[in-house]
Structure formats: C-alpha cells, structure tokens
XYZ file of C-alpha atoms in Angstrom:
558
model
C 32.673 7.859 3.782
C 31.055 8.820 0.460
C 28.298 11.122 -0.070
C 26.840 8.224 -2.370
C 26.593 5.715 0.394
C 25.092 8.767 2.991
C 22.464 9.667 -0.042
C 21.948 5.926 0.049
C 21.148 5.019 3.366
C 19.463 8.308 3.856
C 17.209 6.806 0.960
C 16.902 3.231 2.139
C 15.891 5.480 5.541
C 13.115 6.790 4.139
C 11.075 4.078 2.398
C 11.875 2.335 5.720
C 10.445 4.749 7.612
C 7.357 4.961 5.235
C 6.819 1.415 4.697
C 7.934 0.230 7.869
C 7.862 2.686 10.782
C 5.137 5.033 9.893
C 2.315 2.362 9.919
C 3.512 0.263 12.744
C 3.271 3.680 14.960
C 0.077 4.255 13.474
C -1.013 0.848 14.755
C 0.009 1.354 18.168
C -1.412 4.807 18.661
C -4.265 3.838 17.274
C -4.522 0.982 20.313
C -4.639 3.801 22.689
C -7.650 5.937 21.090
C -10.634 5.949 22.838
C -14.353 4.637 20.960
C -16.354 7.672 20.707
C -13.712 10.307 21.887
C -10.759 11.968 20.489
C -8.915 10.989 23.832
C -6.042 8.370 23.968
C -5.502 6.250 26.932
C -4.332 3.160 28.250
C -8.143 2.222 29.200
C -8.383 -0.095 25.916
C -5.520 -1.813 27.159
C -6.730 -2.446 30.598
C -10.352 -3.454 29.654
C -8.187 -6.295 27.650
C -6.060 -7.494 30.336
C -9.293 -6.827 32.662
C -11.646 -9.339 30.493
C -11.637 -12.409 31.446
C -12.499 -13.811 27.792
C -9.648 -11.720 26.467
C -7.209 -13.394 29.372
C -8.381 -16.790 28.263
C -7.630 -16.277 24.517
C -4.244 -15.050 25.805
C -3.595 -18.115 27.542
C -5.169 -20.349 25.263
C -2.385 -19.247 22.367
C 0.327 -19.235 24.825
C -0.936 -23.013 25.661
C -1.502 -23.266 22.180
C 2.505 -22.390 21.245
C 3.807 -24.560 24.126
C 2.199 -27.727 22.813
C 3.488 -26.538 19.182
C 7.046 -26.654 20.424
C 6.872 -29.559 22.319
C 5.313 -31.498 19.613
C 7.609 -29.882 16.709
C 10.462 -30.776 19.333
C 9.693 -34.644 20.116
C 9.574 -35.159 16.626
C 11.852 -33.182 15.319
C 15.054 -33.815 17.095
C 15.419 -37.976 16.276
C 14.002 -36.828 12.407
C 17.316 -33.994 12.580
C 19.619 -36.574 14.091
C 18.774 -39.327 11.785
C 19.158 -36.854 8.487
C 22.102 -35.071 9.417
C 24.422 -38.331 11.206
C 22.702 -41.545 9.184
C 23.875 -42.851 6.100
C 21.292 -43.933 3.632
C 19.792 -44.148 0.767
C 16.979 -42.332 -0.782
C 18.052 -39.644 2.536
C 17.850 -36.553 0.057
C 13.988 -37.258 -1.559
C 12.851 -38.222 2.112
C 14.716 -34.491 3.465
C 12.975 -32.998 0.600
C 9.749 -34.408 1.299
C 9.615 -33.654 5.237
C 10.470 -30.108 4.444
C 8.317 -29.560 2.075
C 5.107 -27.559 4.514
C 7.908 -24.728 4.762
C 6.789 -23.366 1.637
C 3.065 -25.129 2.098
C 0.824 -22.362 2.595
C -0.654 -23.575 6.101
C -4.490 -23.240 5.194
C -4.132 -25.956 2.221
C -2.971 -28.659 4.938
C -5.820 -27.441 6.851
C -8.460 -28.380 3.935
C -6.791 -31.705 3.541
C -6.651 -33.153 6.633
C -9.966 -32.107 7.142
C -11.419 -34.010 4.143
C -8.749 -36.872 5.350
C -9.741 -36.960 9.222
C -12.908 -35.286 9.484
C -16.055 -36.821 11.366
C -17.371 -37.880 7.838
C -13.905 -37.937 6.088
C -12.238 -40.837 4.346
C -10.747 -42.002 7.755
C -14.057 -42.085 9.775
C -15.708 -43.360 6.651
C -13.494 -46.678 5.782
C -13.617 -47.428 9.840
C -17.026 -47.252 9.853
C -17.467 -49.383 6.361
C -15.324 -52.021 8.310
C -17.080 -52.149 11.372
C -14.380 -50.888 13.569
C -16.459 -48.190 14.525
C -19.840 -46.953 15.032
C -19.685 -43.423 15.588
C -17.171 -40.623 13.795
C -14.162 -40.156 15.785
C -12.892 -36.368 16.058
C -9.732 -36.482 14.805
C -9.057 -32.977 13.875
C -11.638 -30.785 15.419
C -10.856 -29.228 18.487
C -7.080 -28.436 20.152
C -5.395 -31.769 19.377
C -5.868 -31.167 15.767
C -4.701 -27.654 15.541
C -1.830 -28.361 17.463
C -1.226 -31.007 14.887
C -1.707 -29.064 12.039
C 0.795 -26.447 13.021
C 3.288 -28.746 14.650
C 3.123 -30.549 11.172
C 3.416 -27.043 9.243
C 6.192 -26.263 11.326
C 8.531 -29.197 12.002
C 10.863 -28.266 8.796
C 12.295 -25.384 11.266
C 13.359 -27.574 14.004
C 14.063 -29.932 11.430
C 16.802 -27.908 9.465
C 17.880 -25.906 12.343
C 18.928 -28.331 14.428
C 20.068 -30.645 11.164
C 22.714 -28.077 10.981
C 23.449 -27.621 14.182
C 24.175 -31.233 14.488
C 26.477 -31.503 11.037
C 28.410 -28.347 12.196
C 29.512 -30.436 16.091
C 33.077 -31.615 15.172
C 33.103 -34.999 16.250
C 36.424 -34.190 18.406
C 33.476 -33.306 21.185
C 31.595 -36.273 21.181
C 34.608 -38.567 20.568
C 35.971 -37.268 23.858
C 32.883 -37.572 25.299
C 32.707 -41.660 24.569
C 36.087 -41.648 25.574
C 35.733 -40.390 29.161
C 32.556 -43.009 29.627
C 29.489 -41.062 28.195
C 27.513 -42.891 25.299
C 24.287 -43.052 23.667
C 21.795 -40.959 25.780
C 24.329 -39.351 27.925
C 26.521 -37.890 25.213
C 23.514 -36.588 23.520
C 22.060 -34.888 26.415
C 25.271 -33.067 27.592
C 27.832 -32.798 24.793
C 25.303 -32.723 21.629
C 22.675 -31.179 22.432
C 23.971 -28.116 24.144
C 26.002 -27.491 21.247
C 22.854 -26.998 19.090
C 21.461 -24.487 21.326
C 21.972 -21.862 18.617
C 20.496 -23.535 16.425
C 17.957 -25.030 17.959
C 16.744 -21.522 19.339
C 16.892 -20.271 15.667
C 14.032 -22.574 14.592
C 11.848 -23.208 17.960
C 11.269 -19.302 18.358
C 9.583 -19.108 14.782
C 7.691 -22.508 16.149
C 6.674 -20.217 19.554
C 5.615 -17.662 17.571
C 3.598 -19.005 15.266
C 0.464 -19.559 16.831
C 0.395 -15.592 17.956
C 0.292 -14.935 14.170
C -2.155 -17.961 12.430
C -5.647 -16.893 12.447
C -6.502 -18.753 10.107
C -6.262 -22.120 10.773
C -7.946 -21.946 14.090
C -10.771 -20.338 12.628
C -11.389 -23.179 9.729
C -11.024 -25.726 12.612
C -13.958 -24.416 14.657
C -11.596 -22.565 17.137
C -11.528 -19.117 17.727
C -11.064 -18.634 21.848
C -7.344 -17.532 20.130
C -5.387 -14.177 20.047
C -4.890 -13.951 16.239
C -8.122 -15.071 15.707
C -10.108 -12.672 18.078
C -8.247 -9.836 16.820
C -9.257 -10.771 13.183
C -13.248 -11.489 13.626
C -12.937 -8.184 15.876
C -11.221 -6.059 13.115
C -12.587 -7.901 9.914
C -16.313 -8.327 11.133
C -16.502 -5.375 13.892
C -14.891 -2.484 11.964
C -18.288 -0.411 12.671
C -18.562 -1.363 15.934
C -15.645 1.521 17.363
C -14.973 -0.012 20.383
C -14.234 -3.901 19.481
C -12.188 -2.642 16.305
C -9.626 -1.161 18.862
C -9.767 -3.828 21.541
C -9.129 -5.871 18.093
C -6.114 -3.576 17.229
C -4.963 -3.728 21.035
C -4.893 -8.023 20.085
C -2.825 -7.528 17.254
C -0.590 -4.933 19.028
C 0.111 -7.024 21.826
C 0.594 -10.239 19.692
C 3.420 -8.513 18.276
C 5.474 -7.338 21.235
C 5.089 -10.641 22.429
C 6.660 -11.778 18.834
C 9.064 -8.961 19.103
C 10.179 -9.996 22.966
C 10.715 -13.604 22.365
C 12.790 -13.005 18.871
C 15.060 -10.605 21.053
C 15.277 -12.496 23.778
C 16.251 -15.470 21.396
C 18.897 -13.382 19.908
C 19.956 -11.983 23.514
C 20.315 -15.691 24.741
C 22.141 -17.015 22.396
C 24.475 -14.387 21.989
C 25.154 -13.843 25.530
C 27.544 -17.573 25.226
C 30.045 -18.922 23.481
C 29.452 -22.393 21.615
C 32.638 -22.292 19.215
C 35.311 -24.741 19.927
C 39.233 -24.601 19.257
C 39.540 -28.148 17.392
C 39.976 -29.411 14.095
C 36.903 -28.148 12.258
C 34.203 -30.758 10.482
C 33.515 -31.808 7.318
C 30.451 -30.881 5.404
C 28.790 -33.847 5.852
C 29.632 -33.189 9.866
C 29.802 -36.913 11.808
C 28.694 -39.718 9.959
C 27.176 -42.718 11.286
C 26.413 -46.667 10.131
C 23.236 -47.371 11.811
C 22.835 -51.468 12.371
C 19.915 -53.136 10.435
C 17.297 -52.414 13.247
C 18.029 -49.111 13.886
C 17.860 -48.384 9.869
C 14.772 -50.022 9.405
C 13.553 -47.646 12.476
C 14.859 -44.346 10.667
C 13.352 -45.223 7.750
C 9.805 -46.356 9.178
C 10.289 -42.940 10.741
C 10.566 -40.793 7.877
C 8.301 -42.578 5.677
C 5.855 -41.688 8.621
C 6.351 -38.273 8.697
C 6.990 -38.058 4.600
C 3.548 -40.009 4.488
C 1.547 -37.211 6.458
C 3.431 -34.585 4.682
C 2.546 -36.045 0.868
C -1.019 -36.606 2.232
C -1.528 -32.729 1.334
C -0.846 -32.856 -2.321
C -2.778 -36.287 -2.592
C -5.727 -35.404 -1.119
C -6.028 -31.755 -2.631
C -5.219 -33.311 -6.002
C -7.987 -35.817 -5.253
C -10.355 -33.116 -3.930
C -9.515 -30.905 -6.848
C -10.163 -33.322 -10.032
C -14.185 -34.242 -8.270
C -17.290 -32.927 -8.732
C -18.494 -33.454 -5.124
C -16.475 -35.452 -2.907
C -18.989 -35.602 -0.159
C -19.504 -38.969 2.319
C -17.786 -41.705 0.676
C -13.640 -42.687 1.589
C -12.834 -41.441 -2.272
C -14.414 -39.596 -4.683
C -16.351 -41.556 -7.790
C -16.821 -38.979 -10.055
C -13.834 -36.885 -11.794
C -14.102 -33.406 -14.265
C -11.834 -30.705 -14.623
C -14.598 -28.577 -13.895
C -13.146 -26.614 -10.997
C -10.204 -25.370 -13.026
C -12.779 -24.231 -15.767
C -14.022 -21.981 -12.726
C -10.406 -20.635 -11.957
C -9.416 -20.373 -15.196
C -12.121 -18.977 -17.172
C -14.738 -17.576 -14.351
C -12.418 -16.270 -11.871
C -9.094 -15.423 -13.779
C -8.283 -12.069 -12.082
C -7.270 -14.982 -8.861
C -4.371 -16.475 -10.164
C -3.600 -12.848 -12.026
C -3.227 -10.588 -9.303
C -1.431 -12.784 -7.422
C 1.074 -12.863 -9.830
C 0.964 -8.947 -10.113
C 0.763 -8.611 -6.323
C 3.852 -10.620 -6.148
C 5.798 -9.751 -9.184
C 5.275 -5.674 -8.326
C 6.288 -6.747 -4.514
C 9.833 -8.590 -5.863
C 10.362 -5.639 -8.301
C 10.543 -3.744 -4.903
C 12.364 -6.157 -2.932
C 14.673 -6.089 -5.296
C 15.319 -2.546 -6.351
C 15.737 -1.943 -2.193
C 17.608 -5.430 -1.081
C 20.532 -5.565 -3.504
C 21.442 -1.922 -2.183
C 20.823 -2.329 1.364
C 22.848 -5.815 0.836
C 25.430 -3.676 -0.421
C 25.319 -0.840 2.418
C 25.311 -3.189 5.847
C 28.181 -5.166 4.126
C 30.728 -3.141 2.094
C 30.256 0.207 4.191
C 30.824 1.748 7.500
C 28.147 4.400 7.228
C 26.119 5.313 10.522
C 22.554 3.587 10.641
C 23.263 0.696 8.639
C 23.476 -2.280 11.390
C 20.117 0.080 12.641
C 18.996 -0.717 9.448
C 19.357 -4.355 9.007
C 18.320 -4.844 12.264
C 14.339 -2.971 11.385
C 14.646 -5.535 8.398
C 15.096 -8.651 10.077
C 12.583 -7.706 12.948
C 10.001 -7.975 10.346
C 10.120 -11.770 10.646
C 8.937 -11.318 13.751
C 5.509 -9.521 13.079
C 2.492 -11.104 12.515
C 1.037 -10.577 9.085
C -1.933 -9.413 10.786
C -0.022 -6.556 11.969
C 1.177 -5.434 8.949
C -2.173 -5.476 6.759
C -3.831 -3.613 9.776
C -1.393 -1.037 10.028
C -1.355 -0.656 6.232
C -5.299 -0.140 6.454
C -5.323 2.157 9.151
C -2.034 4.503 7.827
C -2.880 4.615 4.018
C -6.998 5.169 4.252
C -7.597 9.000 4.842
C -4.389 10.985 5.214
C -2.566 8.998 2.093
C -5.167 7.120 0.138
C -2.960 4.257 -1.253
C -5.288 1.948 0.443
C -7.491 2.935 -2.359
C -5.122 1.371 -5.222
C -3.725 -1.631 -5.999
C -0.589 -0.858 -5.334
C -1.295 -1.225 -1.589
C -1.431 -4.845 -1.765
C 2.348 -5.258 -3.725
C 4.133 -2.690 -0.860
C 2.172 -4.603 1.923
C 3.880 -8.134 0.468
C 6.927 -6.041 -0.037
C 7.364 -4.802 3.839
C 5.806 -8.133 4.700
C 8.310 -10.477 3.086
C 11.632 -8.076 2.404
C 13.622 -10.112 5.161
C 13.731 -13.128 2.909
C 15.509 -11.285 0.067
C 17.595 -8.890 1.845
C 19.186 -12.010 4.064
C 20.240 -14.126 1.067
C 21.434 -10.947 -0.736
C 23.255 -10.451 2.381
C 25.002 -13.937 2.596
C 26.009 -13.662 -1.354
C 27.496 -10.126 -0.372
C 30.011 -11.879 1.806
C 30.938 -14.327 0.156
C 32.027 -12.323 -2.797
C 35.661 -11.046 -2.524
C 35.770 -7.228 -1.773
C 39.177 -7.504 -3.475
C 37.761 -8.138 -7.157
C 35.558 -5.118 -6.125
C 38.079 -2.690 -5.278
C 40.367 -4.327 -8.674
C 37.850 -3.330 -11.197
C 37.633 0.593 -9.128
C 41.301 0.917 -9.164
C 40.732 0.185 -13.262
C 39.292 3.404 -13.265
C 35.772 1.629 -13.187
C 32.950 3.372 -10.832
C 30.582 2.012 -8.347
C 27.750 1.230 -10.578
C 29.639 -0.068 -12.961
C 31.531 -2.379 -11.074
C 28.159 -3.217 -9.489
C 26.944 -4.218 -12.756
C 29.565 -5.787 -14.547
C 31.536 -7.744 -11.489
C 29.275 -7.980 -8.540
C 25.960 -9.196 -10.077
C 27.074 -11.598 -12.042
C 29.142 -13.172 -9.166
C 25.844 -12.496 -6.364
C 23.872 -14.052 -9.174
C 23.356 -17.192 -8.052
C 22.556 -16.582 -4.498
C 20.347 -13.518 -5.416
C 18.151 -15.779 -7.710
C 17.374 -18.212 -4.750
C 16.471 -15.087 -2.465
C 14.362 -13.913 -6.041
C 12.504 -17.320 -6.239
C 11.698 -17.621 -2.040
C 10.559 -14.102 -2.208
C 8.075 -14.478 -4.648
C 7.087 -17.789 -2.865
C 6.096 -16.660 0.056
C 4.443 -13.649 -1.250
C 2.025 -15.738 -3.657
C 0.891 -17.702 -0.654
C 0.399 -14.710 1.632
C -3.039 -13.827 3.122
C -2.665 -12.891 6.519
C -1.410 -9.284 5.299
C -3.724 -9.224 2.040
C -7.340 -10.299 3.333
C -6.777 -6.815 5.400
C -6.702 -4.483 2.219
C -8.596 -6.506 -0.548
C -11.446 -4.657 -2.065
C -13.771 -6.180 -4.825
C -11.591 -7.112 -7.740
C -8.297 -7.643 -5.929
C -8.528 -10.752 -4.466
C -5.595 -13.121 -4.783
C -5.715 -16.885 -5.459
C -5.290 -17.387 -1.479
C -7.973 -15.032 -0.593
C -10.029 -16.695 -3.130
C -9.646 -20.178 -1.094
C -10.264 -18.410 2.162
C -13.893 -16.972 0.779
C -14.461 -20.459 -1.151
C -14.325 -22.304 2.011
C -16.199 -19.379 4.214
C -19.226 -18.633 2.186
C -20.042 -22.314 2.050
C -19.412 -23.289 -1.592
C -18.470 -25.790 -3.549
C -15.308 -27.291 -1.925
C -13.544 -28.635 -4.706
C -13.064 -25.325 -6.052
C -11.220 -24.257 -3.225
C -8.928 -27.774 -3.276
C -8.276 -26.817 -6.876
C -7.202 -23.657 -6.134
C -5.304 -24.926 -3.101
C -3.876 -27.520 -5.735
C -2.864 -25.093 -8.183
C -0.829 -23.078 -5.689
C 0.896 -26.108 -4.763
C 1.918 -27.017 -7.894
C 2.939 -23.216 -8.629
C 5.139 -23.795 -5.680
C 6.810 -27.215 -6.564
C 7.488 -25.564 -9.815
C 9.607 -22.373 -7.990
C 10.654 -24.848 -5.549
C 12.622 -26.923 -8.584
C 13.751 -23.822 -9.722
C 15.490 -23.135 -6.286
C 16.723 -26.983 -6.059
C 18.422 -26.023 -9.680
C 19.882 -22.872 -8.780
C 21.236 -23.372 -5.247
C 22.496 -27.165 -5.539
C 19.984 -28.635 -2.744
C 16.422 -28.076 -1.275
C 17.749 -27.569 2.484
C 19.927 -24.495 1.012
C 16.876 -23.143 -0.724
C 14.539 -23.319 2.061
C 16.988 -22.105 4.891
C 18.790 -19.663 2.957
C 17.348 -16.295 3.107
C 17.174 -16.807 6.994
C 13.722 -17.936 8.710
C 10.008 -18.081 8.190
C-alpha cells in the first residue's frame, strides 16, 4: 500500500467529509434544536408525528409514490418488453423519444401540460368549440394529474431498467419454460419476470422516491398537503418564524431517511439472492421476437402513444415560447421572438450562471471523480468501498436536503453561503454520483495490465495516468462529463435554497416567472431554451457513447 494512495484517500476523506458529512449532520442536529431555546430535543420531532396535518402530508406522499409506481409499472413493463424482445423498425427514434423526460427537467412538463390540459387550455378549449362540452374538465389539477406528471417524468427508469433486465434473460430459461407447458402469461409471470427483479428494483426505488423529493411540481399544480412541499413553504417562506423553520427541517430530515431506508433496503433485497444462471450466456440483442401483424400494429400504437405525450413537451413549450400571449384560444395567433429578447438581453446573468454554476461544479466533479474512480478500483486501501458507498448514497437525498444543509452549515461559522461559489459545490455534492459511476465503469473496463506495462517502463503513476489511462477512459469519462453537466443545469431543488439577488440560474428564473404571476411565455421560453440546451448535450452523448439508452443509464440512476 502506497503512501500516495493513503495521502489520497485521506484527501478524497476530507472534502467528503466537508462537502458531504459536515452539512448533512448539521441538518439533523439542527432538527432537534428547540425555537426560542438553546436546548435540543426530540420534542420537534414528536409535535410532527403528533400533528395531524403533518401525518396527512406524510401519508399523502407515501399515497402519492404508490400510485407513481403503479402507474410507471403498468405502463412500463409491456413498453420494456416490446423494446427490448420486438423487432421493428423505427424501434431506436421511438426508445429515444420515450426516454427522453430522464433528462427533462420535471417543472417544464409541468408548464406544458398545463397550457395543454388546463380548465381553459387547448384541450378544454377545442371540446368546448365543438360542443362536446360545456364546462372545463380538470384534467390536470388535483392528484390524478400529479400522479401523471411524475409517472410520465419517470417511466424512462422502469423503462430501461427492466429493458435490460429483459435483454440480459438467456432465452435457455424461457425456452424450457414453453417446453415444460408454460406460455404467454404464465412464462412471463414466473420465469421472466422474476429474473428482472434486479433490475426492476434498480429503477422502481428511484420511482418510490421521487415524490419524497419533488416540491415543485405539486406546488405549481395547486397541491401542497405534500412532504417536500410543506417542508419547502415552511423553510423558504417561514425562515423568521423559529419554530415552523425546524418543523420544516424535521420534513426534510425525515424525507431523507425514508429515501435512505428504501435505497438500502433495495440494495439489501436484491443482494440477499441469487438471479445468475449456469447456461449459455445471451446475445446483446438478448431474445428476439417476430410479433404477428396485430400484435405489431399494437406495439406501435403503443409507443406512438406514449412518444406522443412525451413530444407534447417540446411542442407546446416551443409554441408557448414563440407568442406574445397565448391566453384562451386552442393555439396561439400571434408570434415574436420577444421573450428571448427578455432572456437574452434583459436577463442574461440566467442562462450565464447556470453555465458557471455548472461548469465550476464539473471542474469539481472532475478533479475528485477520476481519482476516487481510480482509488475504489485499482487499490486495496482501507475506506475506499466506505467511500464509494457515501457517494452513491447521494442519489438517494432529496435536493432539498442538500441546499438546506448547505444554508444552514456555510451561513455563520464558514460564510461560503455568502459567495457564489456555494451554488457550484452544492451542484457538485448534489450530482457527483453521476460522474464518479461512469468513471467507475470505464475504470474496469480498462486492462490493469497496460497499466502496470507502462510502470514496469520505468513510467510513474501520473504519468501513466496521463498518457495510457485517460486516453483509453476517454470515451466513457466524456459521457459521465456531458450527464453531469446535464443534470446540474436543470437543478433547482438544491439552488432555490442558496440563491441571493444576482445568482439566479435559468431554472430558478422559470420557477419565479411562473410564481410572481408574469408573463408566461417568458417562462416557456426559458423552459424551451433549456430543452434545447439539453437535446444539444444529449446528441453529444448519443455521439460519444454509440446509443441514447447507454447515455442515459450509464453513470448509474437519477
């Protein structure tokens, strides 16, 4: 064991601890402090589970997930099946359609089905010009439409997870299966299905956990009886009012131990039973089938369904973006650029910072992921699996939890909460998984021998680093480089937390668009221009790493 690789981890240690640990423990004893006293105490906690409004957010969002899984579920497993067994054509645009909310920020579906299926939206409006109806229909206010929205949002988990798990079977099984007697239904609910439990678990517990960390899009749907979204009004809009800011805090803490429960208990489960076979193996393409003329037509009414809801985003965002006022009539009838003017010219410092926020935050992800890549994979030292294992339970914390903690840690003791820089090391903590587990999967693929070669050359560790190892992890590190930044341009549940006047980010900037009542086709636009930002790095990914499911599953999760 070298003293480079112990100075190493001791490093990676401490930004961990600083980044990581220190404000998550400052969040949680902050839970227990008393309003008005320099006492801690478990009495916040019991006042929460005491309340009988806090109980029924509590249950609401645990309601709230169940329906979320279920729905993402029904849908989800015949759209899997029929992508990863059915042969046809036009299979990869359709794929790369349905999975195309995973790097949606949620909020900009929100807007557009809103203008879509609102009580005076295009919808409502071209029923009622036809005489079908007399009276709006709510088809998006209320439970049914949030659990839409998010199902919708989340379906591309459940979608790829289980479209792997069903390409990875080896059709020995189910061929032995149909042998013995079992067919169709049978053979899918004992022998196929079971065999994706892995997988299956992999996506549905980011679909579970989603609804303990969205605030957002209950609150632009009218609904706020939610954990997320009671801890946010009771954080964001209480902070002088002591007492609700720490039942708030309690609400965030105890969102994410629930997060933190399920993710292990997920990991416990499916690690606790074997689902490898000894058989032939499977090809890449897994079991192919040649689905009769009906059945085809059904697949592909199917995913032109689900494509069709999914494209409805950028279509009616565009739509929303390039109007003046798109207000009570199907389609808007007047069309100026005017709203990007606003962005562009008015309001630059949105689309800026969010580049700096997230440039700054990937400048960090990578100057820590490549070398903790390197440490949990090409060394034994002590701490390491420790240390991978603090890194990928950040997947599992709300947002929320991280831009509260950051607020409360780095305001009086250490000021950084009072610089920019704040805002990059939030996204950086916030979104390090996503980098670190595709630097991870590149590390193991490369041969340690051509590694060890170029040291026995005489060659040291950086060196070899540099001249043999990046250009091989190249590839793989540029698709972790290009998701990273993705998801931490869209991010706002960690940001809104620590903006101050000057720093908002093109996300915040739709958020306070939409709040403060003004003109909504500013927002769209900006909800527009993030999309297309995304496509753009999305391409980029497709490029790099051979295929849009690769890119979006790669670096490992949400």
């Amino acid at each position: 064991m070298s003293r480079g690789n112990v100075f190493l981890a001791t490093l990676l240690w401490l930004i961990i601890a600083f980044l990581v640990l220190y404000p998550l423990s400052i969040l949680v004893l902050q839970s227990f402090q008393i309003s008005g006293t320099n006492v801690s105490g478990i009495a916040n906690y019991l006042e929460f589970f005491k309340d009988t409004y806090y109980l029924k957010t509590f249950g609401n969002t645990l309601i709230l997930s169940s329906l979320v899984l279920l729905t993402t579920t029904v849908f989800g497993v015949p759209l899997s099946y029929i992508l990863a067994r059915y042969r046809q054509r036009g299979k990869t645009v359709f794929t790369a359609l349905i999975l195309l909310p995973i790097v949606l920020p949620a909020y900009a579906g929100v807007f557009a089905f809103i203008i879509f299926f609102g009580r005076f939206g295009t919808l409502n409006l071209l029923l009622m010009e036809t005489g079908l109806i007399k009276e709006p229909i709510n088809f998006i206010y209320g439970l049914h439409g949030l659990v839409f929205v998010q199902s919708l949002h989340m379906l591309p988990f459940i979608v790829l997870s289980l479209s792997a798990g069903f390409t990875n079977i080896d059709p020995c099984f189910e061929e032995a299966a149909e042998v013995e007697g079992a067919s169709g239904f049978r053979r899918f609910f004992t022998v196929t299905l079971p065999l994706c439990t892995p997988s299956y678990l992999a996506g549905a517990v980011i679909v579970f956990l989603w609804p303990f960390t969205d605030w957002l899009t209950p609150l632009i749907l009218g609904q706020v009886d939610f954990l997320p979204s009671v801890a946010y009004i009771n954080i964001a809009y209480h902070f002088t009012d002591v007492h609700r800011k720490y039942l708030g805090i309690v609400a965030v803490v105890v969102s994410s131990i629930i997060c933190i429960l399920l993710f292990l208990l997920a990991r416990w489960w499916v690690e606790r039973k074997k689902y490898t076979g000894l058989s032939k193996g499977t090809t890449s393409e897994g079991r192919v089938i040649d689905p009769g003329p009906i059945v085809k037509f059904s697949a592909y009414l199917y995913m032109f369904f689900i494509a069709a809801l999914v494209m409805m985003i950028p279509i009616v965002l565009g739509l929303a973006a390039f109007s003046r006022r798109w207000v009570l009539e199907p389609f808007p009838t007047y069309w100026t650029l005017e709203n990007f003017r606003v962005i562009l010219l008015e309001t630059p410092h949105l689309l800026q910072n969010s580049f700096v926020y997230s440039g700054v935050a990937l400048i960090f992800g990578i100057a820590f992921g490549l070398p903790a890549a390197y440490l949990i994979v090409r060394t034994r030292v002590p701490g390491r699996n420790a240390l991978d294992f603090v890194i990928t339970l950040m997947l599992a914390f709300p947002g929320m939890a991280v831009g509260v903690s950051y607020l409360l840690a780095f305001w009086k003791d250490i000021p950084l909460a009072n610089y920019w820089i704040i805002m990059p090391l939030a996204l950086f903590a916030r979104r390090l998984p996503y980098f670190l587990r595709m630097a991870h999967s590149s590390y193991l693929q490369l041969d340690v021998s051509l590694e060890e070669a170029s040291e026995v050359s005489g060659a040291g560790k950086l060196r070899t680093f540099l001249y043999i190892s990046l250009p091989l992890l190249v590839k793989g590190v540029l698709v972790g480089v290009v998701m990273f930044f993705i998801m931490a341009f869209q991010e706002i549940s960690t940001a809104i937390f620590l903006d101050r006047g000057g720093w908002e980010t093109l996300p915040i900037g739709i958020y306070l668009n939409w709040h403060r009542g003004m003109e909504f086709g500013i927002a769209a636009a900006m909800a527009f221009l993030m999309i297309v930002i995304t496509f753009i790095l999305l391409m980029i990914i497709a490029r790099i790493s051979g295929g849009i499911l690769k890119a979006a599953w790669g670096p490992g999760g949400t």
